[in-house]
mmCIF file of C-alpha atoms in Angstrom:
data_model
loop_
_atom_site.group_PDB
_atom_site.id
_atom_site.type_symbol
_atom_site.label_atom_id
_atom_site.label_comp_id
_atom_site.label_asym_id
_atom_site.label_seq_id
_atom_site.Cartn_x
_atom_site.Cartn_y
_atom_site.Cartn_z
ATOM 1 C CA MET A 8 107.464 -13.023 -38.097
ATOM 2 C CA LYS A 9 106.934 -11.447 -42.313
ATOM 3 C CA LYS A 10 107.637 -13.869 -44.007
ATOM 4 C CA PHE A 11 104.570 -15.478 -41.857
ATOM 5 C CA LYS A 12 102.186 -12.678 -43.440
ATOM 6 C CA ILE A 13 103.995 -13.635 -46.883
ATOM 7 C CA ILE A 14 103.017 -16.561 -46.381
ATOM 8 C CA GLY A 15 99.895 -16.108 -44.583
ATOM 9 C CA LEU A 16 99.035 -13.592 -47.815
ATOM 10 C CA LEU A 17 99.746 -15.297 -50.503
ATOM 11 C CA THR A 18 97.667 -18.348 -49.829
ATOM 12 C CA LEU A 19 94.899 -15.535 -49.383
ATOM 13 C CA LEU A 20 96.032 -14.728 -53.494
ATOM 14 C CA VAL A 21 95.648 -18.207 -54.504
ATOM 15 C CA ILE A 22 91.807 -18.687 -51.551
ATOM 16 C CA THR A 23 90.083 -15.764 -53.904
ATOM 17 C CA MET A 24 91.748 -16.303 -57.293
ATOM 18 C CA SER A 25 90.112 -20.040 -56.856
ATOM 19 C CA PHE A 26 86.718 -18.155 -55.975
ATOM 20 C CA VAL A 27 87.152 -15.652 -59.096
ATOM 21 C CA ASN A 28 88.503 -18.750 -61.481
ATOM 22 C CA ASN A 29 85.321 -20.417 -60.284
ATOM 23 C CA ASP A 30 82.791 -17.618 -60.562
ATOM 24 C CA LYS A 31 83.757 -17.394 -64.568
ATOM 25 C CA ALA A 32 83.367 -20.298 -64.964
ATOM 26 C CA VAL A 33 79.882 -20.707 -63.250
ATOM 27 C CA LEU A 34 78.804 -17.595 -65.334
ATOM 28 C CA GLY A 35 79.023 -18.801 -68.396
ATOM 29 C CA TYR A 36 76.495 -17.515 -71.700
ATOM 30 C CA GLU A 37 74.539 -14.005 -70.834
ATOM 31 C CA ILE A 38 71.820 -11.902 -72.581
ATOM 32 C CA GLY A 39 72.655 -11.280 -75.838
ATOM 33 C CA ASP A 40 75.909 -13.863 -75.605
ATOM 34 C CA VAL A 41 75.816 -15.440 -78.979
ATOM 35 C CA VAL A 42 76.074 -19.439 -77.681
ATOM 36 C CA THR A 43 78.913 -22.022 -79.765
ATOM 37 C CA ASP A 44 77.754 -24.904 -80.870
ATOM 38 C CA PHE A 45 77.771 -28.453 -79.682
ATOM 39 C CA SER A 46 77.455 -32.285 -80.882
ATOM 40 C CA LEU A 47 75.882 -34.508 -78.649
ATOM 41 C CA LYS A 48 74.650 -38.145 -78.381
ATOM 42 C CA ASN A 49 70.669 -38.237 -78.698
ATOM 43 C CA ILE A 50 68.762 -41.636 -76.846
ATOM 44 C CA ASP A 51 68.312 -42.604 -80.579
ATOM 45 C CA GLY A 52 72.071 -42.732 -80.967
ATOM 46 C CA ASN A 53 71.710 -39.897 -83.417
ATOM 47 C CA MET A 54 74.251 -37.125 -83.112
ATOM 48 C CA ILE A 55 72.419 -33.371 -82.258
ATOM 49 C CA SER A 56 73.462 -29.656 -82.619
ATOM 50 C CA LEU A 57 71.953 -26.755 -83.390
ATOM 51 C CA ALA A 58 72.980 -26.486 -87.215
ATOM 52 C CA ASP A 59 70.899 -29.898 -87.817
ATOM 53 C CA TYR A 60 67.592 -27.384 -87.498
ATOM 54 C CA LYS A 61 67.692 -25.412 -90.406
ATOM 55 C CA GLU A 62 64.398 -23.942 -90.580
ATOM 56 C CA ALA A 63 64.733 -22.877 -86.768
ATOM 57 C CA LYS A 64 64.212 -19.567 -85.366
ATOM 58 C CA GLY A 65 66.159 -20.502 -81.974
ATOM 59 C CA PHE A 66 65.593 -22.934 -79.757
ATOM 60 C CA PHE A 67 64.776 -23.389 -76.017
ATOM 61 C CA VAL A 68 67.924 -25.523 -75.050
ATOM 62 C CA ILE A 69 66.690 -26.799 -71.621
ATOM 63 C CA PHE A 70 69.339 -28.626 -69.311
ATOM 64 C CA THR A 71 67.371 -31.278 -66.570
ATOM 65 C CA CYS A 72 67.487 -34.939 -66.332
ATOM 66 C CA ASN A 73 65.502 -38.195 -64.761
ATOM 67 C CA THR A 74 66.635 -38.211 -60.594
ATOM 68 C CA CYS A 75 65.267 -34.769 -59.896
ATOM 69 C CA PRO A 76 62.069 -34.412 -58.824
ATOM 70 C CA TYR A 77 62.361 -30.315 -60.115
ATOM 71 C CA ALA A 78 63.431 -31.900 -63.828
ATOM 72 C CA ILE A 79 60.725 -34.447 -62.701
ATOM 73 C CA ALA A 80 57.689 -31.533 -61.922
ATOM 74 C CA TYR A 81 58.374 -30.134 -65.410
ATOM 75 C CA GLU A 82 58.957 -32.609 -67.674
ATOM 76 C CA ASP A 83 54.530 -32.521 -68.762
ATOM 77 C CA ARG A 84 55.292 -28.852 -69.778
ATOM 78 C CA ILE A 85 59.645 -29.522 -71.986
ATOM 79 C CA ILE A 86 56.537 -31.317 -73.454
ATOM 80 C CA ALA A 87 54.015 -28.816 -74.031
ATOM 81 C CA LEU A 88 56.341 -26.403 -74.634
ATOM 82 C CA ASN A 89 58.005 -28.873 -77.351
ATOM 83 C CA GLU A 90 54.402 -29.118 -79.016
ATOM 84 C CA LYS A 91 53.561 -25.419 -78.547
ATOM 85 C CA TYR A 92 56.209 -23.982 -80.537
ATOM 86 C CA LYS A 93 58.282 -26.581 -82.304
ATOM 87 C CA SER A 94 56.217 -25.779 -84.623
ATOM 88 C CA ARG A 95 56.547 -22.164 -84.774
ATOM 89 C CA GLY A 96 60.175 -23.158 -84.994
ATOM 90 C CA PHE A 97 61.686 -22.796 -81.671
ATOM 91 C CA PRO A 98 62.311 -26.387 -80.669
ATOM 92 C CA VAL A 99 62.677 -27.885 -77.301
ATOM 93 C CA ILE A 100 66.577 -29.712 -77.019
ATOM 94 C CA ALA A 101 66.735 -30.662 -73.789
ATOM 95 C CA ILE A 102 70.190 -31.706 -72.296
ATOM 96 C CA ASN A 103 71.183 -33.398 -68.995
ATOM 97 C CA PRO A 104 74.220 -32.574 -67.655
ATOM 98 C CA ASN A 105 74.972 -35.279 -64.416
ATOM 99 C CA ASN A 106 77.820 -37.338 -64.093
ATOM 100 C CA PRO A 107 76.361 -41.080 -64.469
ATOM 101 C CA GLU A 108 78.943 -42.168 -62.286
ATOM 102 C CA VAL A 109 77.952 -39.757 -59.091
ATOM 103 C CA LYS A 110 73.660 -40.708 -60.277
ATOM 104 C CA PRO A 111 73.183 -43.914 -62.002
ATOM 105 C CA GLY A 112 69.584 -42.652 -62.740
ATOM 106 C CA ASP A 113 70.881 -40.469 -65.269
ATOM 107 C CA SER A 114 73.165 -42.418 -67.009
ATOM 108 C CA PHE A 115 72.001 -42.416 -71.326
ATOM 109 C CA GLU A 116 70.783 -46.202 -70.587
ATOM 110 C CA GLU A 117 67.656 -45.171 -68.112
ATOM 111 C CA MET A 118 67.183 -41.898 -69.908
ATOM 112 C CA LYS A 119 66.724 -43.359 -72.566
ATOM 113 C CA SER A 120 64.069 -45.252 -70.354
ATOM 114 C CA ARG A 121 62.552 -42.652 -69.477
ATOM 115 C CA ALA A 122 61.729 -41.006 -72.352
ATOM 116 C CA LYS A 123 59.742 -43.547 -73.946
ATOM 117 C CA GLU A 124 58.326 -43.817 -70.320
ATOM 118 C CA LYS A 125 57.006 -40.053 -70.642
ATOM 119 C CA GLY A 126 56.819 -40.543 -74.952
ATOM 120 C CA PHE A 127 59.223 -36.976 -75.016
ATOM 121 C CA ASN A 128 58.926 -35.728 -78.469
ATOM 122 C CA PHE A 129 61.819 -33.820 -78.438
ATOM 123 C CA PRO A 130 65.988 -35.195 -78.475
ATOM 124 C CA TYR A 131 66.908 -35.980 -74.469
ATOM 125 C CA VAL A 132 71.310 -35.522 -75.273
ATOM 126 C CA LEU A 133 73.648 -35.984 -72.644
ATOM 127 C CA ASP A 134 76.297 -33.673 -72.234
ATOM 128 C CA GLU A 135 79.611 -36.485 -71.854
ATOM 129 C CA GLY A 136 82.088 -35.177 -70.240
ATOM 130 C CA GLN A 137 79.639 -31.870 -68.281
ATOM 131 C CA ARG A 138 81.770 -29.740 -70.882
ATOM 132 C CA ILE A 139 78.360 -27.796 -72.160
ATOM 133 C CA TYR A 140 76.804 -27.235 -69.752
ATOM 134 C CA PRO A 141 79.314 -25.163 -67.298
ATOM 135 C CA GLN A 142 79.459 -23.358 -71.125
ATOM 136 C CA TYR A 143 75.844 -21.902 -70.452
ATOM 137 C CA GLY A 144 76.366 -21.181 -67.557
ATOM 138 C CA ALA A 145 73.961 -23.608 -66.354
ATOM 139 C CA THR A 146 73.388 -24.781 -62.444
ATOM 140 C CA LYS A 147 69.791 -26.342 -61.817
ATOM 141 C CA THR A 148 67.986 -28.819 -63.599
ATOM 142 C CA PRO A 149 65.904 -27.641 -64.937
ATOM 143 C CA HIS A 150 68.030 -24.444 -66.272
ATOM 144 C CA VAL A 151 65.952 -23.035 -69.674
ATOM 145 C CA TYR A 152 68.329 -20.580 -72.229
ATOM 146 C CA LEU A 153 66.389 -19.906 -74.534
ATOM 147 C CA LEU A 154 67.303 -18.930 -77.329
ATOM 148 C CA GLU A 155 66.976 -16.416 -81.137
ATOM 149 C CA LYS A 156 68.421 -17.701 -84.398
ATOM 150 C CA THR A 157 70.568 -14.604 -85.720
ATOM 151 C CA ASP A 158 72.941 -13.171 -88.468
ATOM 152 C CA LYS A 159 75.231 -13.730 -86.313
ATOM 153 C CA GLY A 160 74.194 -17.111 -84.620
ATOM 154 C CA ASN A 161 72.464 -18.525 -81.881
ATOM 155 C CA VAL A 162 72.154 -15.372 -79.437
ATOM 156 C CA VAL A 163 71.114 -15.848 -75.573
ATOM 157 C CA ARG A 164 67.709 -14.132 -74.566
ATOM 158 C CA TYR A 165 66.427 -15.851 -71.605
ATOM 159 C CA ILE A 166 68.664 -17.631 -69.016
ATOM 160 C CA GLY A 167 66.315 -18.892 -65.997
ATOM 161 C CA ALA A 168 62.989 -21.050 -64.785
ATOM 162 C CA ILE A 169 60.667 -22.237 -66.658
ATOM 163 C CA ASP A 170 57.623 -20.491 -64.970
ATOM 164 C CA ASP A 171 57.405 -19.166 -61.783
ATOM 165 C CA ASN A 172 55.340 -22.495 -59.644
ATOM 166 C CA TYR A 173 56.783 -25.600 -60.259
ATOM 167 C CA GLN A 174 54.976 -27.681 -57.018
ATOM 168 C CA ASP A 175 51.368 -26.416 -59.571
ATOM 169 C CA ALA A 176 51.454 -26.118 -62.588
ATOM 170 C CA ALA A 177 47.396 -25.029 -62.778
ATOM 171 C CA LYS A 178 49.061 -22.370 -60.478
ATOM 172 C CA VAL A 179 51.534 -20.600 -62.268
ATOM 173 C CA GLU A 180 51.127 -17.404 -62.805
ATOM 174 C CA GLU A 181 54.033 -15.856 -64.442
ATOM 175 C CA LYS A 182 54.710 -18.645 -67.468
ATOM 176 C CA TYR A 183 58.838 -17.139 -68.175
ATOM 177 C CA ALA A 184 59.801 -19.066 -71.316
ATOM 178 C CA GLU A 185 56.764 -18.528 -72.724
ATOM 179 C CA ASN A 186 56.224 -15.141 -72.643
ATOM 180 C CA ALA A 187 59.330 -14.543 -73.962
ATOM 181 C CA VAL A 188 59.497 -16.320 -77.246
ATOM 182 C CA ASP A 189 56.149 -14.904 -77.456
ATOM 183 C CA ALA A 190 57.747 -11.482 -77.999
ATOM 184 C CA LEU A 191 60.095 -13.008 -80.078
ATOM 185 C CA LEU A 192 58.083 -14.703 -82.010
ATOM 186 C CA ALA A 193 55.714 -11.097 -82.195
ATOM 187 C CA GLY A 194 59.297 -8.964 -82.960
ATOM 188 C CA GLU A 195 59.704 -7.608 -79.495
ATOM 189 C CA GLU A 196 62.192 -7.328 -76.923
ATOM 190 C CA VAL A 197 62.135 -10.292 -74.112
ATOM 191 C CA LYS A 198 60.619 -8.146 -71.005
ATOM 192 C CA VAL A 199 61.697 -10.403 -68.541
ATOM 193 C CA THR A 200 65.470 -12.115 -69.533
ATOM 194 C CA LYS A 201 66.857 -13.265 -66.193
ATOM 195 C CA THR A 202 64.685 -15.474 -63.268
ATOM 196 C CA ARG A 203 66.108 -18.093 -61.319
ATOM 197 C CA ALA A 204 65.531 -21.156 -62.004
ATOM 198 C CA ILE A 205 64.832 -23.939 -58.988
ATOM 199 C CA GLY A 206 65.533 -26.621 -58.985
ATOM 200 C CA CYS A 207 68.240 -29.735 -58.086
ATOM 201 C CA SER A 208 72.222 -29.363 -58.672
ATOM 202 C CA ILE A 209 73.927 -30.505 -61.109
ATOM 203 C CA LYS A 210 75.925 -33.216 -59.979
ATOM 204 C CA VAL A 211 79.618 -33.029 -61.058
#
C-alpha cells in the first residue's frame, strides 16, 4: 500500500512540475521587461532585427498570420497603425508564429502572397523554428507587444489586443494599442498596460 502511495505522489509531482514548466514557457515577457533581439527572415528575403532601426523610439511587435479570421480582420488596422506611427518612431514588425507544417497556409511563400495582395507596408517575418513567440509569451494571432526603446534596451509597455472590437473597426470604443503609444509619445505613463488578446491559438 505504501508503495502505491509513493508512486501516486511521484506521479502527482511530475504532473505538477509539468504544469509549472509550461506556465513558465507561456508567461513570457511582462510589463517593464527588456526583450531580447531577434533576427528573422522578412518576406523580401532580408533578415530583420530590432537593432536595424537606429532611429526608432520603439516598436509594435505583432504576432499575426495569414489564416486566422481574427488576424485577417485586423490586417487593415495593422497597416493603419504603421502608416500612423512609423514616421513618429514606432514602426510595426509583424511576426508569423505558426508552424507551416501544421498550417500550410502560413508558409513563407503564402506569407509573401498575402503581403502583396494586402499591400503590407511593414516587415512580415516568419518565426522559423518557433523560437521567438514563447519568449514573448504570445498565445494568439493577433497578439500585440508595444516596446519602448530606452537606455536599458527595448522595454515592454503594453501587451494584448489592438482594440476592443475585432468584428467592426467602426464600432471600436477603446484603441488600446494607439492609446498606449500616444501616452509614450506624450511622455506619460501607459494607463492600460495589459488586455486580453482575442484571436486564434498559435499552431505548433
